[in-house]
């Protein structure tokens, strides 16, 4: 059921209507408002459904910038949303209001621990390069830092110090900042254009992918469509696995250096590349790839250089690619994390997202893997709230006095569940994406989530509102040099589904680096090479 749009009575000076062109529902387009009318505008606490003490626009600037290759004029609005707890930081947000508004709005999710505002002029995750970004299409776009500001001295998205404050923690981990930002942004959009959007979408990857599923679950009527890519949906469950892997990799001799990571990657590709009918450096059928790292064992199991793996290194690699189960109950009900597909062709050429280039230690090196640094920040500020805590001393298998705190945090960080029936009943549509070679968030975990949705909602009802695609060879956020840098116009697909009731039909994904295409197969299908030009999607068939 679609929401109806009602025009609001506002002073004439705040609304400039442009020449009518086609919009999402035969709507006219509207020009950006006079920015001066928005500058220093008070945002009442009453417009937000969750507790705040209101907010205020801190700047509104009439801007012209080249976006997607063409000049776009828009009003860039920055605002602060004030906390209830005086000790908590404000939520900093930004809204871009374009001239020629298409009566749609899109909210962007963040990444890692957030702490910075995602660029509202950016693209959706795994987005195409041959189509305009949302702002250039006429979307009003917006995002926030999720309620805290990163220390500039910290690695990007790896500052967890805000977790020492309960309100800031809930804004980030429970997603409260998402709804506050949405409510305030819709208020500003109404003031700018004199009407609310006909449609509101959300797009995010990683933490933003978790946020996308969060809004669909917690506020099922708030968004018409959601794009969730490589979502860290069960955040605490993954953190416990990352903590275990941090301990494993910190053991003497266990860390495989970059040369050994490359050896492992090349060996997996050599063993499994052709299982999909084509040797192209992409493992499209990871389910059939069963590589045993013991095939790379050094003589006697002792480290003999970059051409082999020692027994401790084989143990570390096996741990990373195996499920991690904890022997205690936590309040969220989660019992395990499924491990990472490193033995299914994950790209070891991006060590920062995987093993890192140096072993974990105390203090945690910035050259260790992203996941180990994430664990270190979580232990210091979320779990113990002691910035001097040695994170290597907290054992996620036997947390001792920290078990109660872990359980409590699980109700905040793992609050996404599979019951999306209210979202489906409200007419919402979900596009779910994950790269099969993701080094940082396991695609197995997203597959588990999707299967839970089908169990709860039912297969036919799920097919009516959700699609899930696993992209062979794609890694986390197209970071570094993936085997397949995914690009697909998911936003147009979502628009057609929401507007016309047409779900994605035989979509094609482009490798943005190697100028080749593949069919985007609905999970659990994968693209098998049939015959013809190996760089063209029509040469492949989706196979179950």
Coordinates of C-alpha atoms in Angstrom, one line a residue:
X1 CA 0.0 0.0 0.0
X2 CA 1.5 3.3 -1.1
X3 CA 1.6 6.4 1.0
X4 CA -0.2 9.5 -0.4
X5 CA 1.5 12.9 -0.7
X6 CA -0.1 16.0 0.8
X7 CA 1.1 19.5 -0.1
X8 CA 1.7 21.7 2.9
X9 CA 0.8 25.4 3.1
X10 CA 4.1 27.4 3.4
X11 CA 5.1 30.9 2.7
X12 CA 5.6 31.5 -1.0
X13 CA 9.2 32.6 -0.6
X14 CA 10.2 29.2 0.6
X15 CA 9.0 27.3 -2.5
X16 CA 10.2 27.7 -6.1
X17 CA 8.4 25.4 -8.6
X18 CA 10.3 24.6 -11.8
X19 CA 9.1 23.4 -15.2
X20 CA 7.1 20.2 -15.0
X21 CA 8.8 16.9 -16.1
X22 CA 8.0 13.3 -15.5
X23 CA 8.5 12.2 -11.8
X24 CA 8.0 8.9 -9.9
X25 CA 4.2 9.1 -10.1
X26 CA 3.6 11.7 -12.8
X27 CA 4.7 14.3 -10.3
X28 CA 6.2 17.6 -11.2
X29 CA 9.8 18.5 -10.2
X30 CA 10.6 21.3 -7.9
X31 CA 13.5 23.6 -7.7
X32 CA 15.8 23.9 -4.7
X33 CA 14.5 26.3 -2.0
X34 CA 16.1 29.6 -1.2
X35 CA 18.8 28.4 1.2
X36 CA 18.6 31.6 3.3
X37 CA 15.1 30.6 4.4
X38 CA 16.5 27.4 5.9
X39 CA 19.7 28.7 7.5
X40 CA 19.5 28.5 11.4
X41 CA 16.0 27.0 11.1
X42 CA 14.9 25.4 14.4
X43 CA 14.0 21.7 14.2
X44 CA 11.4 21.0 16.9
X45 CA 11.8 17.9 19.1
X46 CA 8.2 17.2 18.4
X47 CA 8.9 16.3 14.7
X48 CA 11.1 13.3 15.9
X49 CA 9.5 10.2 17.2
X50 CA 12.4 9.3 19.4
X51 CA 13.6 11.5 22.3
X52 CA 15.9 14.5 21.5
X53 CA 16.0 18.1 22.6
X54 CA 15.4 19.3 19.1
X55 CA 17.9 20.6 16.6
X56 CA 18.9 23.4 14.4
X57 CA 20.2 24.0 10.9
X58 CA 23.8 25.2 11.2
X59 CA 24.4 26.1 7.6
X60 CA 22.4 26.2 4.3
X61 CA 24.5 26.9 1.2
X62 CA 23.3 27.3 -2.4
X63 CA 25.7 25.0 -4.2
X64 CA 26.5 24.1 -7.8
X65 CA 28.8 21.1 -8.3
X66 CA 29.6 18.6 -11.0
X67 CA 27.8 15.4 -10.1
X68 CA 27.9 12.4 -12.5
X69 CA 29.5 14.6 -15.1
X70 CA 27.0 17.4 -15.1
X71 CA 26.5 20.6 -13.1
X72 CA 23.8 20.1 -10.4
X73 CA 22.4 23.0 -8.3
X74 CA 21.3 22.1 -4.9
X75 CA 20.9 23.5 -1.4
X76 CA 23.3 21.8 1.0
X77 CA 21.8 21.9 4.5
X78 CA 23.8 20.9 7.6
X79 CA 22.1 20.5 10.9
X80 CA 22.7 19.2 14.5
X81 CA 20.2 17.2 16.4
X82 CA 20.7 17.7 20.1
X83 CA 20.8 14.8 22.6
X84 CA 18.8 14.2 25.8
X85 CA 21.9 13.4 27.8
X86 CA 24.0 16.6 27.9
X87 CA 27.1 14.4 27.9
X88 CA 26.2 12.8 24.6
X89 CA 27.3 14.2 21.3
X90 CA 24.9 15.7 18.8
X91 CA 23.8 13.9 15.7
X92 CA 25.4 15.8 12.7
X93 CA 23.5 15.4 9.5
X94 CA 23.4 16.8 6.0
X95 CA 20.5 17.1 3.4
X96 CA 21.0 18.0 -0.2
X97 CA 17.9 19.5 -1.8
X98 CA 18.3 19.6 -5.6
X99 CA 16.8 21.9 -8.2
X100 CA 14.5 19.8 -10.3
X101 CA 13.6 17.6 -7.4
X102 CA 11.9 14.3 -8.5
X103 CA 9.8 14.0 -5.4
X104 CA 11.8 11.1 -4.1
X105 CA 14.2 11.0 -1.1
X106 CA 17.1 8.7 -0.3
X107 CA 18.9 8.1 2.9
X108 CA 22.5 6.8 2.9
X109 CA 23.8 4.4 5.6
X110 CA 27.3 4.6 7.1
X111 CA 30.3 2.3 7.6
X112 CA 32.3 0.7 10.4
X113 CA 31.8 2.8 13.6
X114 CA 30.5 5.7 11.5
X115 CA 31.5 9.1 13.0
X116 CA 31.4 11.0 9.7
X117 CA 28.5 12.0 7.5
X118 CA 28.4 9.9 4.3
X119 CA 28.5 12.1 1.2
X120 CA 24.8 12.7 0.0
X121 CA 26.2 13.1 -3.5
X122 CA 27.7 9.6 -3.6
X123 CA 26.3 6.4 -5.2
X124 CA 24.5 3.4 -3.7
X125 CA 26.7 0.5 -2.8
X126 CA 27.8 -1.7 -5.7
X127 CA 26.2 1.1 -7.9
X128 CA 26.9 1.6 -11.6
X129 CA 29.3 4.1 -13.1
X130 CA 27.3 4.6 -16.3
X131 CA 24.2 6.0 -14.6
X132 CA 23.8 9.2 -12.5
X133 CA 24.1 9.0 -8.8
X134 CA 20.8 9.7 -6.8
X135 CA 21.4 13.4 -6.3
X136 CA 22.0 13.8 -10.1
X137 CA 18.7 12.0 -10.7
X138 CA 16.8 14.6 -8.7
X139 CA 16.7 12.8 -5.4
X140 CA 16.7 14.7 -2.1
X141 CA 19.5 12.9 -0.3
X142 CA 20.5 12.8 3.3
X143 CA 22.7 11.1 5.9
X144 CA 24.1 11.5 9.3
X145 CA 27.2 10.5 11.4
X146 CA 24.9 8.3 13.5
X147 CA 25.3 10.4 16.6
X148 CA 29.1 10.9 17.2
X149 CA 32.1 12.5 15.6
X150 CA 35.2 10.4 14.8
X151 CA 38.6 11.4 16.2
X152 CA 40.5 12.6 13.1
X153 CA 43.6 10.9 14.4
X154 CA 42.0 7.5 14.3
X155 CA 41.8 5.2 11.2
X156 CA 38.7 6.0 9.2
X157 CA 35.5 4.4 10.7
X158 CA 37.5 2.7 13.5
X159 CA 36.9 5.1 16.4
X160 CA 34.7 3.4 19.0
X161 CA 35.2 5.8 21.8
X162 CA 31.7 7.1 21.7
X163 CA 30.5 3.7 23.0
X164 CA 31.3 4.9 26.6
X165 CA 28.0 7.0 26.4
X166 CA 24.7 5.1 26.5
X167 CA 22.8 7.5 24.3
X168 CA 25.5 7.6 21.7
X169 CA 25.8 3.8 21.8
X170 CA 22.1 3.4 21.2
X171 CA 22.1 6.0 18.4
X172 CA 24.7 3.9 16.6
X173 CA 24.2 0.3 17.6
X174 CA 20.4 0.2 18.0
X175 CA 19.9 2.6 15.1
X176 CA 18.0 5.3 17.0
X177 CA 19.9 8.0 15.0
X178 CA 18.5 6.6 11.8
X179 CA 14.9 7.5 12.7
X180 CA 15.9 10.8 14.3
X181 CA 17.7 11.7 11.1
X182 CA 14.9 10.6 8.9
X183 CA 12.3 12.6 10.8
X184 CA 14.5 15.8 10.8
X185 CA 15.3 15.4 7.1
X186 CA 11.6 15.0 6.1
X187 CA 10.9 18.2 8.1
X188 CA 13.6 20.0 6.2
X189 CA 12.4 18.6 2.9
X190 CA 8.8 19.8 3.6
X191 CA 10.1 23.2 4.5
X192 CA 12.2 23.3 1.3
X193 CA 9.6 22.1 -1.2
X194 CA 6.3 22.5 0.6
X195 CA 5.5 18.8 0.4
X196 CA 6.7 15.5 1.6
X197 CA 8.4 13.0 -0.7
X198 CA 6.2 10.6 -2.7
X199 CA 8.7 7.9 -2.0
X200 CA 11.6 7.4 0.5
X201 CA 14.4 4.9 -0.1
X202 CA 17.4 3.7 2.0
X203 CA 20.7 2.5 0.7
X204 CA 23.7 1.3 2.7
X205 CA 26.5 -1.3 2.8
X206 CA 28.3 -3.0 5.7
X207 CA 27.2 -1.0 8.8
X208 CA 24.9 0.8 6.4
X209 CA 23.6 -2.6 5.2
X210 CA 22.8 -3.4 8.8
X211 CA 21.1 0.0 9.1
X212 CA 19.0 -0.7 6.0
X213 CA 17.7 -3.9 7.5
X214 CA 17.2 -2.1 10.9
X215 CA 14.9 0.5 9.4
X216 CA 12.9 -2.1 7.5
X217 CA 12.3 -4.0 10.7
X218 CA 11.8 -1.2 13.3
X219 CA 10.0 1.3 11.1
X220 CA 8.3 -0.8 8.4
X221 CA 6.2 2.0 6.9
X222 CA 8.9 4.6 6.9
X223 CA 10.7 3.5 3.7
X224 CA 9.2 2.3 0.4
X225 CA 12.4 0.5 -0.7
X226 CA 15.7 -0.6 0.8
X227 CA 19.0 -1.6 -0.7
X228 CA 21.1 -3.5 1.8
X229 CA 24.6 -4.5 0.7
X230 CA 27.1 -6.8 2.5
X231 CA 25.2 -6.1 5.8
X232 CA 26.9 -6.6 9.2
X233 CA 23.4 -7.4 10.5
X234 CA 24.4 -9.5 13.5
X235 CA 27.1 -7.1 14.6
X236 CA 27.8 -8.6 18.1
X237 CA 27.9 -12.2 16.7
X238 CA 30.6 -11.1 14.2
X239 CA 32.5 -9.2 16.8
X240 CA 32.8 -12.3 19.0
X241 CA 34.2 -14.2 16.0
X242 CA 36.6 -11.3 15.3
X243 CA 37.7 -11.4 18.9
X244 CA 38.5 -15.1 18.7
X245 CA 40.4 -14.6 15.4
X246 CA 42.3 -11.8 16.9
X247 CA 43.5 -14.1 19.7
X248 CA 44.4 -16.9 17.2
X249 CA 46.4 -14.5 14.9
X250 CA 48.3 -13.1 17.9
X251 CA 49.7 -16.5 18.9
X252 CA 53.4 -17.0 18.2
X253 CA 54.0 -17.9 14.5
X254 CA 50.3 -18.0 13.6
X255 CA 50.1 -14.9 11.5
X256 CA 50.6 -15.4 7.8
X257 CA 52.4 -12.5 6.2
X258 CA 51.2 -10.8 3.0
X259 CA 53.3 -13.2 0.8
X260 CA 51.7 -16.2 2.4
X261 CA 48.3 -14.6 2.0
X262 CA 48.9 -14.2 -1.7
X263 CA 50.1 -17.9 -1.8
X264 CA 46.9 -19.0 -0.2
X265 CA 44.7 -16.9 -2.5
X266 CA 46.5 -18.0 -5.7
X267 CA 46.3 -21.7 -4.6
X268 CA 42.6 -21.5 -3.9
X269 CA 41.9 -19.9 -7.3
X270 CA 44.1 -22.5 -9.1
X271 CA 42.2 -25.3 -7.4
X272 CA 38.6 -23.9 -7.8
X273 CA 38.5 -21.4 -10.6
X274 CA 37.3 -23.9 -13.3
X275 CA 34.5 -25.4 -11.3
X276 CA 32.0 -23.0 -12.9
X277 CA 33.0 -24.0 -16.4
X278 CA 35.5 -21.1 -17.0
X279 CA 38.9 -20.2 -15.8
X280 CA 38.7 -16.4 -15.4
X281 CA 40.0 -15.8 -11.8
X282 CA 36.5 -15.7 -10.5
X283 CA 35.1 -18.6 -8.4
X284 CA 31.4 -18.5 -9.3
X285 CA 30.5 -21.7 -7.5
X286 CA 32.2 -21.5 -4.0
X287 CA 30.0 -24.2 -2.7
X288 CA 32.0 -26.8 -4.6
X289 CA 35.4 -25.3 -3.6
X290 CA 36.9 -27.5 -0.9
X291 CA 40.5 -26.4 -0.6
X292 CA 42.6 -28.0 2.2
X293 CA 45.3 -25.5 3.4
X294 CA 47.3 -28.5 4.6
X295 CA 48.2 -28.9 0.9
X296 CA 50.5 -25.9 1.5
X297 CA 52.1 -27.3 4.7
X298 CA 55.8 -26.6 5.2
X299 CA 58.0 -29.7 5.7
X300 CA 57.7 -30.7 9.3
X301 CA 55.1 -28.0 9.9
X302 CA 57.7 -25.3 10.8
X303 CA 57.8 -22.0 8.9
X304 CA 60.1 -22.3 5.9
X305 CA 59.4 -19.0 4.2
X306 CA 56.8 -17.6 1.8
X307 CA 56.3 -20.8 -0.3
X308 CA 54.4 -22.7 2.4
X309 CA 52.3 -22.5 5.6
X310 CA 53.4 -23.6 9.1
X311 CA 51.1 -25.6 11.3
X312 CA 50.2 -22.5 13.4
X313 CA 49.4 -20.6 10.2
X314 CA 47.3 -23.4 8.9
X315 CA 45.4 -23.4 12.2
X316 CA 44.8 -19.6 11.8
X317 CA 43.6 -19.9 8.2
X318 CA 41.3 -22.8 9.2
X319 CA 39.9 -20.8 12.1
X320 CA 39.1 -17.8 9.9
X321 CA 37.1 -20.0 7.4
X322 CA 35.3 -22.1 10.0
X323 CA 32.2 -21.3 12.1
X324 CA 32.8 -19.9 15.5
X325 CA 30.4 -21.1 18.2
X326 CA 30.4 -19.8 21.8
X327 CA 29.5 -22.2 24.7
X328 CA 27.1 -19.8 26.5
X329 CA 23.8 -18.2 26.0
X330 CA 23.3 -14.5 25.1
X331 CA 20.0 -12.6 25.2
X332 CA 19.8 -12.1 21.4
X333 CA 19.7 -15.9 20.9
X334 CA 22.6 -16.0 18.5
X335 CA 24.8 -19.0 18.9
X336 CA 27.5 -18.7 16.2
X337 CA 29.1 -16.8 13.3
X338 CA 29.6 -18.8 10.2
X339 CA 33.2 -17.8 9.4
X340 CA 34.7 -16.2 6.2
X341 CA 35.0 -17.6 2.7
X342 CA 38.8 -17.4 2.6
X343 CA 39.0 -21.0 1.4
X344 CA 36.3 -20.2 -1.2
X345 CA 38.3 -17.7 -3.2
X346 CA 38.3 -14.5 -1.2
X347 CA 40.7 -12.0 -2.5
X348 CA 43.8 -12.1 -0.2
X349 CA 45.2 -9.1 -2.1
X350 CA 43.3 -6.7 0.2
X351 CA 44.9 -7.6 3.5
X352 CA 43.6 -4.6 5.4
X353 CA 40.1 -6.0 5.3
X354 CA 41.3 -9.5 6.1
X355 CA 44.4 -10.6 8.0
X356 CA 46.1 -7.3 7.9
X357 CA 49.8 -6.9 7.3
X358 CA 51.0 -7.4 10.9
X359 CA 49.8 -9.6 13.7
X360 CA 47.5 -8.3 16.4
X361 CA 49.2 -7.1 19.5
X362 CA 48.8 -4.7 22.5
X363 CA 48.6 -1.9 21.7
X364 CA 46.7 -2.8 18.5
X365 CA 48.8 -1.9 15.4
X366 CA 47.0 0.2 12.8
X367 CA 48.5 -2.2 10.3
X368 CA 46.6 -5.2 11.7
X369 CA 43.4 -6.2 10.0
X370 CA 40.3 -4.0 10.1
X371 CA 38.4 -6.6 12.1
X372 CA 41.0 -6.9 14.8
X373 CA 41.1 -3.1 15.2
X374 CA 37.3 -3.1 15.4
X375 CA 37.4 -5.7 18.1
X376 CA 40.0 -3.7 20.1
X377 CA 37.8 -0.6 20.0
X378 CA 34.7 -2.6 21.0
X379 CA 36.4 -4.2 24.0
X380 CA 37.8 -0.8 25.2
X381 CA 34.6 1.3 24.8
X382 CA 31.5 -0.9 24.4
X383 CA 32.4 -3.9 26.7
X384 CA 34.7 -2.8 29.5
X385 CA 34.5 1.0 28.9
X386 CA 38.2 1.1 29.9
X387 CA 40.4 2.6 27.2
X388 CA 43.4 1.0 28.8
X389 CA 42.0 -2.5 28.6
X390 CA 44.1 -5.1 26.7
X391 CA 41.7 -6.5 24.2
X392 CA 43.8 -9.7 23.9
X393 CA 43.0 -10.5 27.5
X394 CA 39.3 -10.8 26.8
X395 CA 38.5 -14.3 25.6
X396 CA 35.1 -14.4 23.7
X397 CA 35.0 -18.2 24.3
X398 CA 35.2 -17.7 28.1
X399 CA 34.4 -14.1 28.8
X400 CA 34.0 -14.6 32.6
X401 CA 32.8 -11.4 34.3
X402 CA 32.0 -9.8 31.0
X403 CA 29.3 -12.4 30.0
X404 CA 26.5 -10.3 31.4
X405 CA 27.6 -7.2 29.5
X406 CA 28.0 -9.2 26.3
X407 CA 24.5 -10.5 26.6
X408 CA 23.1 -7.0 27.2
X409 CA 24.9 -5.6 24.2
X410 CA 23.6 -8.4 22.1
X411 CA 20.0 -7.0 22.5
X412 CA 21.2 -3.7 21.1
X413 CA 23.7 -4.8 18.4
X414 CA 21.9 -7.9 17.2
X415 CA 18.4 -6.6 17.3
X416 CA 17.8 -7.2 13.6
X417 CA 15.5 -10.3 13.3
X418 CA 14.0 -12.0 10.3
X419 CA 10.4 -10.9 10.8
X420 CA 10.0 -8.5 7.9
X421 CA 6.2 -9.2 7.5
X422 CA 5.2 -5.7 8.6
X423 CA 7.6 -4.2 6.0
X424 CA 6.1 -6.4 3.3
X425 CA 2.6 -5.6 4.4
X426 CA 3.4 -1.9 4.1
X427 CA 4.4 -2.4 0.5
X428 CA 8.2 -2.2 1.1
X429 CA 10.7 -3.8 -1.3
X430 CA 14.1 -5.1 -0.3
X431 CA 17.2 -5.7 -2.5
X432 CA 19.9 -7.6 -0.7
X433 CA 23.4 -7.9 -2.1
X434 CA 26.7 -9.6 -1.0
X435 CA 30.0 -10.3 -2.6
X436 CA 31.0 -14.0 -2.5
X437 CA 34.6 -13.1 -1.7
X438 CA 33.9 -10.6 1.1
X439 CA 36.8 -10.4 3.5
X440 CA 35.2 -8.4 6.3
X441 CA 31.5 -9.4 6.5
X442 CA 30.7 -13.1 5.8
X443 CA 28.4 -13.7 2.9
X444 CA 27.4 -16.9 4.7
X445 CA 25.9 -14.7 7.4
X446 CA 23.8 -12.8 4.9
X447 CA 22.6 -16.1 3.4
X448 CA 21.7 -17.3 6.9
X449 CA 19.7 -14.1 7.4
X450 CA 17.8 -14.4 4.1
X451 CA 17.0 -18.1 4.8
X452 CA 15.6 -17.0 8.2
X453 CA 13.4 -14.4 6.4
X454 CA 12.1 -17.1 4.1
X455 CA 11.4 -19.4 7.1
X456 CA 9.5 -16.6 9.0
X457 CA 7.7 -14.9 6.1
X458 CA 7.3 -17.9 3.8
X459 CA 9.0 -18.5 0.4
X460 CA 6.3 -17.1 -1.8
X461 CA 5.6 -14.1 0.4
X462 CA 9.4 -13.4 0.5
X463 CA 9.7 -13.5 -3.3
X464 CA 6.9 -10.9 -3.5
X465 CA 9.0 -8.2 -1.7
X466 CA 12.7 -9.3 -1.5
X467 CA 15.5 -10.4 -3.8
X468 CA 18.9 -11.6 -2.7
X469 CA 22.0 -11.8 -5.0
X470 CA 25.5 -13.1 -4.2
X471 CA 28.0 -11.6 -6.7
X472 CA 30.9 -14.1 -7.5
X473 CA 34.4 -12.6 -7.1
X474 CA 33.1 -9.4 -5.5
X475 CA 34.7 -8.4 -2.2
X476 CA 33.7 -5.9 0.5
X477 CA 32.6 -2.6 -1.0
X478 CA 34.8 -3.1 -4.1
X479 CA 37.8 -2.3 -1.9
X480 CA 41.3 -2.5 -3.4
X481 CA 41.6 -4.8 -6.4
X482 CA 38.8 -7.4 -6.2
X483 CA 38.5 -10.2 -8.8
X484 CA 35.2 -8.7 -9.8
X485 CA 34.3 -5.1 -9.0
X486 CA 30.5 -5.2 -9.0
X487 CA 28.4 -2.5 -10.5
X488 CA 24.6 -2.8 -10.9
X489 CA 21.8 -0.2 -11.2
X490 CA 19.9 -1.5 -8.2
X491 CA 18.2 1.9 -7.7
X492 CA 16.4 1.9 -11.0
X493 CA 15.4 -1.7 -10.3
X494 CA 14.0 -0.7 -7.0
X495 CA 12.1 2.3 -8.5
X496 CA 10.5 0.0 -11.0
X497 CA 9.5 -2.5 -8.4
X498 CA 8.0 0.1 -6.1
X499 CA 6.4 2.2 -8.8
X500 CA 5.2 -0.5 -11.2
X501 CA 5.2 -3.7 -9.2
X502 CA 7.9 -5.1 -11.5
X503 CA 10.6 -7.1 -9.6
X504 CA 14.1 -7.3 -11.1
X505 CA 14.1 -9.6 -14.1
X506 CA 17.3 -11.2 -15.3
X507 CA 19.6 -8.5 -14.0
X508 CA 23.1 -8.2 -15.2
X509 CA 26.1 -7.0 -13.1
X510 CA 29.2 -5.4 -14.6
X511 CA 32.8 -5.8 -13.6
X512 CA 33.8 -2.2 -13.4
X513 CA 37.5 -3.1 -13.6
X514 CA 37.7 -5.7 -16.3
X515 CA 34.8 -4.6 -18.6
X516 CA 32.8 -7.8 -18.4
X517 CA 29.3 -8.7 -17.4
X518 CA 27.7 -11.6 -15.6
X519 CA 24.1 -12.6 -14.9
X520 CA 23.1 -11.5 -11.4
X521 CA 21.6 -14.8 -10.1
X522 CA 19.0 -15.0 -7.4
X523 CA 20.3 -16.9 -4.4
X524 CA 21.1 -19.7 -4.2
X525 CA 21.8 -19.8 -8.0
X526 CA 25.2 -19.0 -9.5
X527 CA 26.4 -18.2 -13.0
X528 CA 27.7 -21.2 -14.9
X529 CA 29.6 -20.6 -18.2
X530 CA 27.7 -22.2 -21.1
X531 CA 29.4 -21.1 -24.4
X532 CA 30.4 -17.9 -26.3
X533 CA 32.2 -14.8 -25.3
X534 CA 33.4 -15.2 -21.7
X535 CA 33.1 -11.4 -21.1
X536 CA 29.3 -11.3 -21.9
X537 CA 26.5 -12.3 -19.5
X538 CA 24.5 -14.1 -22.1
X539 CA 27.3 -16.7 -22.2
X540 CA 26.3 -17.8 -18.7
X541 CA 23.3 -19.4 -17.2
X542 CA 22.1 -19.2 -13.6
X543 CA 22.4 -22.7 -12.1
X544 CA 21.0 -24.0 -8.8

